[in-house]
Coordinates of C-alpha atoms in Angstrom, one line a residue:
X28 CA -24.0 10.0 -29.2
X29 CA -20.7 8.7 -28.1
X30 CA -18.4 6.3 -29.9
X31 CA -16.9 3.0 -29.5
X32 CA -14.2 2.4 -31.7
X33 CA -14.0 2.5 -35.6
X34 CA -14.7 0.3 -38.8
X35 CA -12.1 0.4 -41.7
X36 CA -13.3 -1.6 -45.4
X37 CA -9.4 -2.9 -45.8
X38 CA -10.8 -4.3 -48.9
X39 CA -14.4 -5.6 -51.0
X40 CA -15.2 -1.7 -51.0
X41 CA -15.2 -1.5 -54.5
X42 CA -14.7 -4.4 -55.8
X43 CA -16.5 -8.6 -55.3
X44 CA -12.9 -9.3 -53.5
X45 CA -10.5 -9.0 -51.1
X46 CA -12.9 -9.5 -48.0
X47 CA -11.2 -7.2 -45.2
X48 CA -12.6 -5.7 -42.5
X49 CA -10.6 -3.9 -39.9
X50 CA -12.5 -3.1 -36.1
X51 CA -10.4 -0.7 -34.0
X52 CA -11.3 -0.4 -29.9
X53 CA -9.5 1.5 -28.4
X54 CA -5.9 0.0 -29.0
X55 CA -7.5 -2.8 -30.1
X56 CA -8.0 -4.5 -33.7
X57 CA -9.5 -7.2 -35.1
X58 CA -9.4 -8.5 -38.7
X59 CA -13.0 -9.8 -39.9
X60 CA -11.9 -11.9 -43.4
X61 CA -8.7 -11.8 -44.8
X62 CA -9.1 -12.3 -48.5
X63 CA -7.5 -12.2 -51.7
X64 CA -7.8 -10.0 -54.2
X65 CA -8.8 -11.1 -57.1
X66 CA -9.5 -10.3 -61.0
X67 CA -8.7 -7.2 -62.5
X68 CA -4.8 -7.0 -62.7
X69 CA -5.0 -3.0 -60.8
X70 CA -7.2 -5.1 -58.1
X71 CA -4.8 -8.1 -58.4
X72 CA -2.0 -5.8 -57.9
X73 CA -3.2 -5.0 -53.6
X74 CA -2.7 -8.5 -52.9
X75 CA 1.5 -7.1 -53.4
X76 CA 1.2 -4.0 -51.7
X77 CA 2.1 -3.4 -48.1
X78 CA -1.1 -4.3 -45.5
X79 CA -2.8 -1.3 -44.5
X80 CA -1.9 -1.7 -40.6
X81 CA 1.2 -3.6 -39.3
X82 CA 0.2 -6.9 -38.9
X83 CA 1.7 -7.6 -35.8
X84 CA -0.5 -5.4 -34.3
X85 CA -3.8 -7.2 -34.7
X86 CA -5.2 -8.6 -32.1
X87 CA -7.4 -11.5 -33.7
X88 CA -8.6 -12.3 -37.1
X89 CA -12.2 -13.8 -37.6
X90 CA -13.0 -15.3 -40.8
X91 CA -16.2 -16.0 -42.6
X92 CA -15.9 -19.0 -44.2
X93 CA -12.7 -20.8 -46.4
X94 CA -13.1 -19.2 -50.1
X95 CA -10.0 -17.4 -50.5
X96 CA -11.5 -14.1 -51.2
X97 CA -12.0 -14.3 -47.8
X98 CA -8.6 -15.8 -46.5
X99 CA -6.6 -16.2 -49.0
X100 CA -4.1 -13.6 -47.6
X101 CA -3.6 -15.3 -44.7
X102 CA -0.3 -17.0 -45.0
X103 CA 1.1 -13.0 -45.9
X104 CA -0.2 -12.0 -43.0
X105 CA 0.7 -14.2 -40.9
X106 CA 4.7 -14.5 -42.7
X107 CA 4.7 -10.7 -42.0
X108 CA 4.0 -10.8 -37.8
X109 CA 0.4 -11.9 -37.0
X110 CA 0.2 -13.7 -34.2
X111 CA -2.8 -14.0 -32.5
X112 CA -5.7 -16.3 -33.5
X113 CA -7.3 -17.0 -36.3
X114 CA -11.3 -17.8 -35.2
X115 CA -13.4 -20.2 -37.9
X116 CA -16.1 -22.6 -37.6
X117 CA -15.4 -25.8 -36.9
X118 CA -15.9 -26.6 -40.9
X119 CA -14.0 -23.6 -42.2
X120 CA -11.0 -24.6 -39.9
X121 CA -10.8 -28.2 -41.6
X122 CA -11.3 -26.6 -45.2
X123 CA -8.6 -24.2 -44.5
X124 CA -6.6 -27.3 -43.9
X125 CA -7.4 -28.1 -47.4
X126 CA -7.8 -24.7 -48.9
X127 CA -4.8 -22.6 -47.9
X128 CA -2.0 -24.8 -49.1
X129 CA -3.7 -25.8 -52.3
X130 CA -3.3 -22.1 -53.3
X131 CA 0.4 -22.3 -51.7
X132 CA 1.0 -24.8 -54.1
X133 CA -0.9 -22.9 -57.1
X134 CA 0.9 -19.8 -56.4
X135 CA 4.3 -21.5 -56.2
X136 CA 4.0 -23.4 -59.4
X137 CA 2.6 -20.0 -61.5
X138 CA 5.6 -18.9 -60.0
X139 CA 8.3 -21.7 -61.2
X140 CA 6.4 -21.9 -64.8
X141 CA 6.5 -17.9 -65.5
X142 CA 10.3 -18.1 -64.9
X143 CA 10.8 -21.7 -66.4
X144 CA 8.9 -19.9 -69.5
X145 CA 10.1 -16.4 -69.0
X146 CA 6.4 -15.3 -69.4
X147 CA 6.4 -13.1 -65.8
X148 CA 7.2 -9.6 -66.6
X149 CA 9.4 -10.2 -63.2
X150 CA 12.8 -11.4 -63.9
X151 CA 12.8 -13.2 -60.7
X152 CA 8.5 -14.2 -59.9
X153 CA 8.5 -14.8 -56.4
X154 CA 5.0 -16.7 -55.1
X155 CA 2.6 -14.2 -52.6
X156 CA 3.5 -17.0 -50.2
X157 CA 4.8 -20.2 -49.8
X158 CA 3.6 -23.7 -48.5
X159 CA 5.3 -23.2 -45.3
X160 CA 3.6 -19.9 -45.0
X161 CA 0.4 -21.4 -45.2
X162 CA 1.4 -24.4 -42.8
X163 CA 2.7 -21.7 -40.6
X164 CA -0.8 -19.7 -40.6
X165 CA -2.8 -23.1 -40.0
X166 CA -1.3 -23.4 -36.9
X167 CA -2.8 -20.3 -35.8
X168 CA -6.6 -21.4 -36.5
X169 CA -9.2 -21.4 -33.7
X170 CA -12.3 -23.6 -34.4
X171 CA -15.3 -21.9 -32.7
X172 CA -18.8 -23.6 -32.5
X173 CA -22.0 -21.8 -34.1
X174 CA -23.6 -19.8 -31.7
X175 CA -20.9 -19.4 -28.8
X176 CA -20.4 -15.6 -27.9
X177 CA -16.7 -15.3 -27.9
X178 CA -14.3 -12.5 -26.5
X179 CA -11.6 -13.0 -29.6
X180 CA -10.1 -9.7 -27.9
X181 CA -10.4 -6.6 -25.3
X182 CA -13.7 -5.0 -25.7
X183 CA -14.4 -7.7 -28.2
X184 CA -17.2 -10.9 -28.6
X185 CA -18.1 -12.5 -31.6
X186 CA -21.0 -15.1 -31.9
X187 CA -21.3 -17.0 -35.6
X188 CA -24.6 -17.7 -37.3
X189 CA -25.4 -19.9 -40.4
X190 CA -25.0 -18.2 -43.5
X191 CA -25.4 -21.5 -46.0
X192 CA -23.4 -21.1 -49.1
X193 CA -20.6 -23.4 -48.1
X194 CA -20.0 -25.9 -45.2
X195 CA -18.9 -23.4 -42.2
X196 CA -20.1 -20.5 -43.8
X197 CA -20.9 -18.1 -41.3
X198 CA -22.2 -14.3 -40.3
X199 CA -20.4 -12.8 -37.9
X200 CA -22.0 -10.8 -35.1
X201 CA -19.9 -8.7 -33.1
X202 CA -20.4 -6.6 -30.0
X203 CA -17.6 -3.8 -29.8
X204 CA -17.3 -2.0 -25.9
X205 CA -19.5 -3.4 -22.9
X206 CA -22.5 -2.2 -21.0
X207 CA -24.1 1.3 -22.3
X208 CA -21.2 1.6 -24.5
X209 CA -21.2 -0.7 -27.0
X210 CA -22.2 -1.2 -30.4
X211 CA -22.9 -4.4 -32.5
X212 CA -22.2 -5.2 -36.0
X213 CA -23.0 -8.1 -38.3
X214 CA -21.3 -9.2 -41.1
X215 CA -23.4 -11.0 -44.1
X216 CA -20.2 -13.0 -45.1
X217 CA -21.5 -14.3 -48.2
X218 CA -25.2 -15.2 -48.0
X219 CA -26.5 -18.2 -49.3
X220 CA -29.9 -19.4 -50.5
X221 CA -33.2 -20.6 -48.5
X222 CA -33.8 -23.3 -51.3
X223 CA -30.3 -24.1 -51.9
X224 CA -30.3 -28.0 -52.8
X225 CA -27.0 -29.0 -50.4
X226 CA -26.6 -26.2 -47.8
X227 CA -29.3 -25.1 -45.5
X228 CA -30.5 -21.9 -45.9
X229 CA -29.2 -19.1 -43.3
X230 CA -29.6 -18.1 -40.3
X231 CA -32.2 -14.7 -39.7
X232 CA -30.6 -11.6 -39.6
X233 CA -30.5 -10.4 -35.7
X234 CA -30.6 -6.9 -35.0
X235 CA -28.0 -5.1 -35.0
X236 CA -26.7 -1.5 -35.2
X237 CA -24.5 -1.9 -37.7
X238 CA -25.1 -4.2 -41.0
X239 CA -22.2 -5.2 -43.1
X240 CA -23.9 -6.9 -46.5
X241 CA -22.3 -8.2 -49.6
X242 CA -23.8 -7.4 -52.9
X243 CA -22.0 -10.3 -55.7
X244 CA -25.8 -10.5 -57.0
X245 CA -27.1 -7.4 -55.9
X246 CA -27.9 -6.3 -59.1
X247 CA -29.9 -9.2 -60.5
X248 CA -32.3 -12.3 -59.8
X249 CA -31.1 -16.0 -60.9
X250 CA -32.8 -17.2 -63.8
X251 CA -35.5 -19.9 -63.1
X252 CA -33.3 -22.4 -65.4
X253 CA -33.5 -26.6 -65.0
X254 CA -29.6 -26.7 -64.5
X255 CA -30.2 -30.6 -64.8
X256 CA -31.9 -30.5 -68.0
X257 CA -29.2 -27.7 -69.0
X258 CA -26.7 -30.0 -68.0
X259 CA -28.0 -32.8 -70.2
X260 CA -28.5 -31.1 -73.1
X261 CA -25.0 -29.6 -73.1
X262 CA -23.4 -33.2 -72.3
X263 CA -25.5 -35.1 -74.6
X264 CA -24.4 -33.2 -77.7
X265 CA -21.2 -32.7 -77.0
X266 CA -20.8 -36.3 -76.1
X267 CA -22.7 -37.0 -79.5
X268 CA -19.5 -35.2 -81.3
X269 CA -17.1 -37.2 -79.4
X270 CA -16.2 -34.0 -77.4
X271 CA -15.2 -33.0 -74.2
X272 CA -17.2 -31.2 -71.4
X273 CA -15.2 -28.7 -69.0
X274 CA -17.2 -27.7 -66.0
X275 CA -14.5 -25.1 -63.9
X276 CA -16.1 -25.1 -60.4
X277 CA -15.0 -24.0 -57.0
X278 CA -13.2 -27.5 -55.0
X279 CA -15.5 -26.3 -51.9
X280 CA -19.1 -25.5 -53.1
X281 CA -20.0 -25.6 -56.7
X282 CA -18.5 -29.0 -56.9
X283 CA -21.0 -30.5 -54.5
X284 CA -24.1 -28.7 -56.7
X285 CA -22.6 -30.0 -59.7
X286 CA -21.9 -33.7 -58.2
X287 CA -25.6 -34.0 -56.9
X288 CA -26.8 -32.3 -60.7
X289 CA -25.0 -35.4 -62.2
X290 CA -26.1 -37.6 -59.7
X291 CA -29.8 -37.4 -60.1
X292 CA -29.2 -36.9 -63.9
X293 CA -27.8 -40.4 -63.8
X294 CA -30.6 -41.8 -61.6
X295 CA -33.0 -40.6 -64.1
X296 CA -31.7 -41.6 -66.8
X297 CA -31.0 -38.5 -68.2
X298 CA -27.3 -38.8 -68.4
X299 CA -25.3 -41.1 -70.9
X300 CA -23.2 -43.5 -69.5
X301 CA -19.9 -41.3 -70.2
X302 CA -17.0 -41.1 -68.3
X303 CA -16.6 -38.4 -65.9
X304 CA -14.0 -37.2 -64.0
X305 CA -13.3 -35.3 -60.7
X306 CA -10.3 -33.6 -61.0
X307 CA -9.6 -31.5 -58.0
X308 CA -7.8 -33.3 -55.3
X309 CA -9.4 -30.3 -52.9
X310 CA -12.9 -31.7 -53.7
X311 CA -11.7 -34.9 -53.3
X312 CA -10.9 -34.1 -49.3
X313 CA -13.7 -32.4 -48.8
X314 CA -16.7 -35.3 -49.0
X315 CA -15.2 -36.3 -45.7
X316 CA -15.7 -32.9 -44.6
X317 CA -19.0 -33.2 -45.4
X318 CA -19.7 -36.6 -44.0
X319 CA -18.3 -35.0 -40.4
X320 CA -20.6 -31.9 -40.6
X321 CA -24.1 -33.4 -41.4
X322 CA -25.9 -31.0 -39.3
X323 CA -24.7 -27.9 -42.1
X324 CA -26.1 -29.3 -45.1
X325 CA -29.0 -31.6 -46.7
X326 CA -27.2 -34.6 -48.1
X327 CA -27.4 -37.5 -46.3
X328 CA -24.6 -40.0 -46.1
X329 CA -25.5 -42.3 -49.2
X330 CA -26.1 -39.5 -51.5
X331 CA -22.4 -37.9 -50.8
X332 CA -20.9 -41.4 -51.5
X333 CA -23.2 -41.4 -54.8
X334 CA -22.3 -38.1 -55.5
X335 CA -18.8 -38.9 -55.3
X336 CA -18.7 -42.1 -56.5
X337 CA -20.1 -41.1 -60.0
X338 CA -16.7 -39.4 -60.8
X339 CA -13.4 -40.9 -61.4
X340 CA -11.2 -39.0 -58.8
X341 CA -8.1 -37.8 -60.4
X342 CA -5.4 -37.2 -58.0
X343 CA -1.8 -36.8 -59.2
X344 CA -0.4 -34.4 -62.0
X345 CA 0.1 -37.3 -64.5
X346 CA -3.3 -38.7 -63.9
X347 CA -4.2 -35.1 -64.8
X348 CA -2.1 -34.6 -67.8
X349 CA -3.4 -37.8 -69.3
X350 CA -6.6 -36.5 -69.2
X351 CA -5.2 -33.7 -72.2
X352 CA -4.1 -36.8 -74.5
X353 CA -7.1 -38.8 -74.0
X354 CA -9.8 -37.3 -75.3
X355 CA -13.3 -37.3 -75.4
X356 CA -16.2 -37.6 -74.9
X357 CA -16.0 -37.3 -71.4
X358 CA -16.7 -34.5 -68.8
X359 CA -13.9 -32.8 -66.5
X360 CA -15.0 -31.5 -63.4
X361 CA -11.7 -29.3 -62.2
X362 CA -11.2 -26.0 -60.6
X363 CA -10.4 -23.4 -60.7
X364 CA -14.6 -21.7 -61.1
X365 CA -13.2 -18.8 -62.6
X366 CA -10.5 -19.8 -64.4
X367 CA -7.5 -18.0 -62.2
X368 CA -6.0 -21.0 -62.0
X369 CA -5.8 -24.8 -61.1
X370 CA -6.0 -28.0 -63.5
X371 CA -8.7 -26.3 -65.3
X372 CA -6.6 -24.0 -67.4
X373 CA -4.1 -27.0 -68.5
X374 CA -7.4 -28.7 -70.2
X375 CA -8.7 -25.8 -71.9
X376 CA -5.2 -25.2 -73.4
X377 CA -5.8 -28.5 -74.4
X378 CA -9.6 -28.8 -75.5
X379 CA -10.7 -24.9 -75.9
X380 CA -9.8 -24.8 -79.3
X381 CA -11.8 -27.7 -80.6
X382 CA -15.5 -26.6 -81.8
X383 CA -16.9 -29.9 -80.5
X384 CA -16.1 -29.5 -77.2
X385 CA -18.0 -27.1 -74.7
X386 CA -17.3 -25.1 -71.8
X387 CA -19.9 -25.1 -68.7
X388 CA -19.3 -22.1 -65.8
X389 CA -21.4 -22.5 -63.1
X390 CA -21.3 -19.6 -61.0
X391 CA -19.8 -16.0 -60.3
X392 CA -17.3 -14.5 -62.8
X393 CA -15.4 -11.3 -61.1
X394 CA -14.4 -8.7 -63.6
X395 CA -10.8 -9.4 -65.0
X396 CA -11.2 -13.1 -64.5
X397 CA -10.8 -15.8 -68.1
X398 CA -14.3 -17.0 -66.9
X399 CA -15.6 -13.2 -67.2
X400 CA -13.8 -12.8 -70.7
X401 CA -15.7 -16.1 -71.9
X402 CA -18.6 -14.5 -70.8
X403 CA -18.1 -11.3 -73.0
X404 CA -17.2 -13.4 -76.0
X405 CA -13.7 -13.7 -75.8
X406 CA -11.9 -15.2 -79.0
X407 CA -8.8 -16.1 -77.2
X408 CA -7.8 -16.6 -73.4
X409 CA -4.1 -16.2 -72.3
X410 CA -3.3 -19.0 -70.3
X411 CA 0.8 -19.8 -69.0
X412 CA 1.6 -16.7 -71.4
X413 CA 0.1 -18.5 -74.6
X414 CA -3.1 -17.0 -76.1
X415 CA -5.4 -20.4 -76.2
X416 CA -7.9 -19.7 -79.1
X417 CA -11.7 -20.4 -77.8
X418 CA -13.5 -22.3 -80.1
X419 CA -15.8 -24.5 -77.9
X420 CA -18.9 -23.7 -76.7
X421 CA -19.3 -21.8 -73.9
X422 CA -22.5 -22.3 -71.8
X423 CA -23.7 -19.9 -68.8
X424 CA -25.5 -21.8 -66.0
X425 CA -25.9 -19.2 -63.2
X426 CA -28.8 -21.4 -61.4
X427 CA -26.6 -23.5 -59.4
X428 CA -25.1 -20.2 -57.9
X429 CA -24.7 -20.3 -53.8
X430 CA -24.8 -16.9 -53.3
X431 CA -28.1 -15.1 -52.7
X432 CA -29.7 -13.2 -55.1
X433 CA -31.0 -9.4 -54.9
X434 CA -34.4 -10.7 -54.2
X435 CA -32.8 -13.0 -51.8
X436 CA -30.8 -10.3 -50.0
X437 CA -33.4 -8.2 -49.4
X438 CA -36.1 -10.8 -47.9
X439 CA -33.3 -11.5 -45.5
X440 CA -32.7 -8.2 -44.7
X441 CA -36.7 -7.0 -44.7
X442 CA -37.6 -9.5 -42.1
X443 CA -35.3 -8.2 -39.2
X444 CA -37.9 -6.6 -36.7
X445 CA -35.5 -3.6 -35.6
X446 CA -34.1 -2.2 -38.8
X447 CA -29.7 -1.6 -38.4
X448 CA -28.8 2.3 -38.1
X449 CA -26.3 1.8 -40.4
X450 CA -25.8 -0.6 -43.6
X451 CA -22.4 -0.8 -45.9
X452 CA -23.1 -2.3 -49.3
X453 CA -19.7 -4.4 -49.9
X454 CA -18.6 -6.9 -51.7
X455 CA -19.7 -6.9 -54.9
X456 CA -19.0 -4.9 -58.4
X457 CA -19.5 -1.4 -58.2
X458 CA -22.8 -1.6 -60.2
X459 CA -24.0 -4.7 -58.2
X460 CA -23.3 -2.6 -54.7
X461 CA -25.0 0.5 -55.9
X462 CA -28.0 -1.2 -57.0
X463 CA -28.2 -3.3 -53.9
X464 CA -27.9 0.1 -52.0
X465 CA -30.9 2.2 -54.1
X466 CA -32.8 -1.1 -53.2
X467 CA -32.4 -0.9 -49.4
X468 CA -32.8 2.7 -49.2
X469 CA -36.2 2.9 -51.5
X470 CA -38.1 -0.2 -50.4
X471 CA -36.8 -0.6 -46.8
X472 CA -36.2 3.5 -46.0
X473 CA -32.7 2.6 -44.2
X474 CA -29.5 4.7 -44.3
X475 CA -27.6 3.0 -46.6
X476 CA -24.3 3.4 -48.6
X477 CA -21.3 2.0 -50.5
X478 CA -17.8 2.6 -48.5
X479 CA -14.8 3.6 -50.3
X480 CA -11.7 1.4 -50.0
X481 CA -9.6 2.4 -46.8
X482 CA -12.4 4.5 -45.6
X483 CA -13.1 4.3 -41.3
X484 CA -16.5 5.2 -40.1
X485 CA -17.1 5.6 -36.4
X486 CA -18.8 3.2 -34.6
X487 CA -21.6 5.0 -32.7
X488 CA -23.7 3.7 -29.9
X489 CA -27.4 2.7 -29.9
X490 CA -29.5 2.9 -27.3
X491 CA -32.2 1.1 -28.8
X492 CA -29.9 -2.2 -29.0
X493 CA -27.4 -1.5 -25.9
X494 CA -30.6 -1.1 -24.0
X495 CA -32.2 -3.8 -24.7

């Protein structure tokens, strides 16, 4: 069997970050996700160290979707000499609008309050990148329509299918070489759910030789859980107390499920009239995403502006420190979902250490985030170089996750009618990938495996799919 180039894991080989994927044809390479790494400060710590290849040498980056563990390192690598284009769905280019100079921003201000505070163990913190940076890579971004094969490079063609999760979410399918020579691989991007209650579900898995799939919940099934009804409940008491109700949630994502939770809540009548408020001028911008991209999702036109309109947007960094002095009851709807960073941290140094307050996270906590510690029962949290004592309730509500499950996974997998040669178990912890991997290998009999980071595997050619 010959070979038509190679596939490197740049990154999300060991760990539910960093998305990077590097194909190599001949002498040429494309990027497929360019993400941050996030969490544990050794994993953190990449995001600093030199890219693997030159930049400048890349031919094309393809991304996924917006999250920024799967662009987030985009404005570095553009700043340090990438120059060709950056591919995204329609939807993913306008959220990268919105995304990449929020986190600009973010990383800027950690940067000016560790040396305003002399918390950084830098003498002179410097941000990954800057807002120019980021304006800089946006320039560079390439909307591509669903479905529209597309040479990004020599030897090259990617097509993106619906993956759910988020708006723009996307697999990629890419053919590598032309004719008998060729091999295709598809990348899961992050999967979402077939019953998900804003995005449509995703696309079938196509055959392929070569099957890139992420593992975040490889290792486990989401609870059957009435977020609404957990939702209530958690508000209602708090409220009773007089307390304040955190939700941290992702601007793009788990703000919509949590908006449309509260939403019908409220048209129930299950919901007190209490004052809620949106803070997250990211998931402010993005309901008129959604209003330009109905064909992605199941909300219809009215139920975004109800959605929406049940929270009091907060937009400006007074509006948002006023929030701190007012106190409750009220619920705060801010990101960041896993408590890297954002608005979110400024009101639990606020309201974490009051016992009549509570603490709602909503989805996915990496390994070495605050949301993971408050998970493992964390007494303290150190937030701007201050430990914050934690003395509100903190309430799990993994139901309203948009990532598929291992169930989930593998029904999307099992129903491809030519199995892949080849599958790499990525993104996800190291437990969550290796279970995902025993899985495929005992119940579907493929050859299936976790990569190590850095690792290249050849890409070898199929007859049974360059045939065809």
């Amino acid at each position: 069997m010959s070979t038509t180039g190679t596939l490197q894991f740049l990154g999300a080989a060991d760990t539910v970050t960093g998305s990077r994927y590097l194909i190599e044809h001949g002498s040429t390479r494309v990027l497929v996700d360019c993400g941050l790494f996030q969490g544990l400060k050794v994993i953190r710590e990449r995001n600093r160290a030199p890219f693997p290849v030159p930049p400048a040498s890349i031919d094309a980056v393809v991304v996924t979707h917006a999250h920024l563990d799967h662009t987030g390192y985009l404005p570095a690598l553009v700043r340090d000499g990438f120059r060709g284009r950056i591919h995204a769905t329609p939807a993913t280019a306008e959220l990268l609008g919105v995304l990449l100079p929020d986190s600009a921003h973010l990383l800027e201000e950690e940067a000016r309050h560790a040396a305003s505070h002399h918390w950084s163990s830098h003498a002179h913190p410097e941000p990954l990148y800057t807002t120019a940076d980021a304006e800089h890579a946006l320039d560079l971004v390439h909307p591509v329509d669903f479905g529209r094969p597309t040479r990004v490079a020599d030897g090259v063609e990617v097509t993106f299918t619906p993956a759910g999760h988020i708006l723009g979410a996307a697999g990629v399918h890419a053919v590598v070489g032309a004719g008998a020579a060729r091999t295709s691989i598809h990348f899961s991007g992050d999967l979402g759910r077939a019953a998900d209650p804003v995005m449509r579900g995703p696309a079938p898995l196509e055959p392929c030789d070569v099957l890139v799939v992420e593992s975040t919940y490889g290792d486990r099934a989401h609870a059957a859980v009435d977020a609404g009804g957990v939702l209530a409940d958690v508000i209602a008491r708090t409220t009773r107390k007089g307390g304040v109700v955190m939700i941290p949630a992702f601007a793009v994502g788990r703000t919509e499920s949590v908006l449309l939770q509260l939403a019908e809540l409220r048209q129930a009548g299950r919901l007190a009239d209490v004052p809620i408020f949106l803070n997250s001028p990211m998931a402010i911008e993005v309901a008129d995403i959604y209003h330009r991209h109905p064909d992605e999702h199941r909300l219809g036109a009215a139920e975004i502006d109800l959605m929406y309109g049940l929270a009091t947007p907060v937009r400006t960094v007074d509006e948002s420190k006023l929030l701190n002095l007012r106190g409750g009851p009220m619920v705060i709807v801010s990101a960041s979902g896993m408590l890297t960073g954002g608005r979110i941290l400024h009101h639990l140094s606020a309201y974490a250490d009051d016992p009549r307050n509570a603490i709602v996270l909503t989805g996915y906590q990496a390994a070495g985030t605050r949301g993971a510690a408050l998970l493992n029962g964390a007494q303290t949290l150190r937030i701007f170089g201050r430990d914050v004592p934690i003395r509100a309730e903190v309430v799990r509500l993994d139901s309203l996750s948009a990532h598929a499950d291992a169930g989930e996974l593998m029904d999307w997998m099992g129903r491809v009618p030519v199995p892949p040669a080849s599958v790499y178990v990525t993104h996800g912890e190291p437990s969550a990938a290796d279970t995902l991997r025993r899985r495929i290998k005992q119940e579907l009999h493929w050859s299936a495996r976790v990569p190590e980071p850095l690792e290249r595997v050849g890409l070898v050619t199929s007859p049974r799919v360059t045939n065809s």
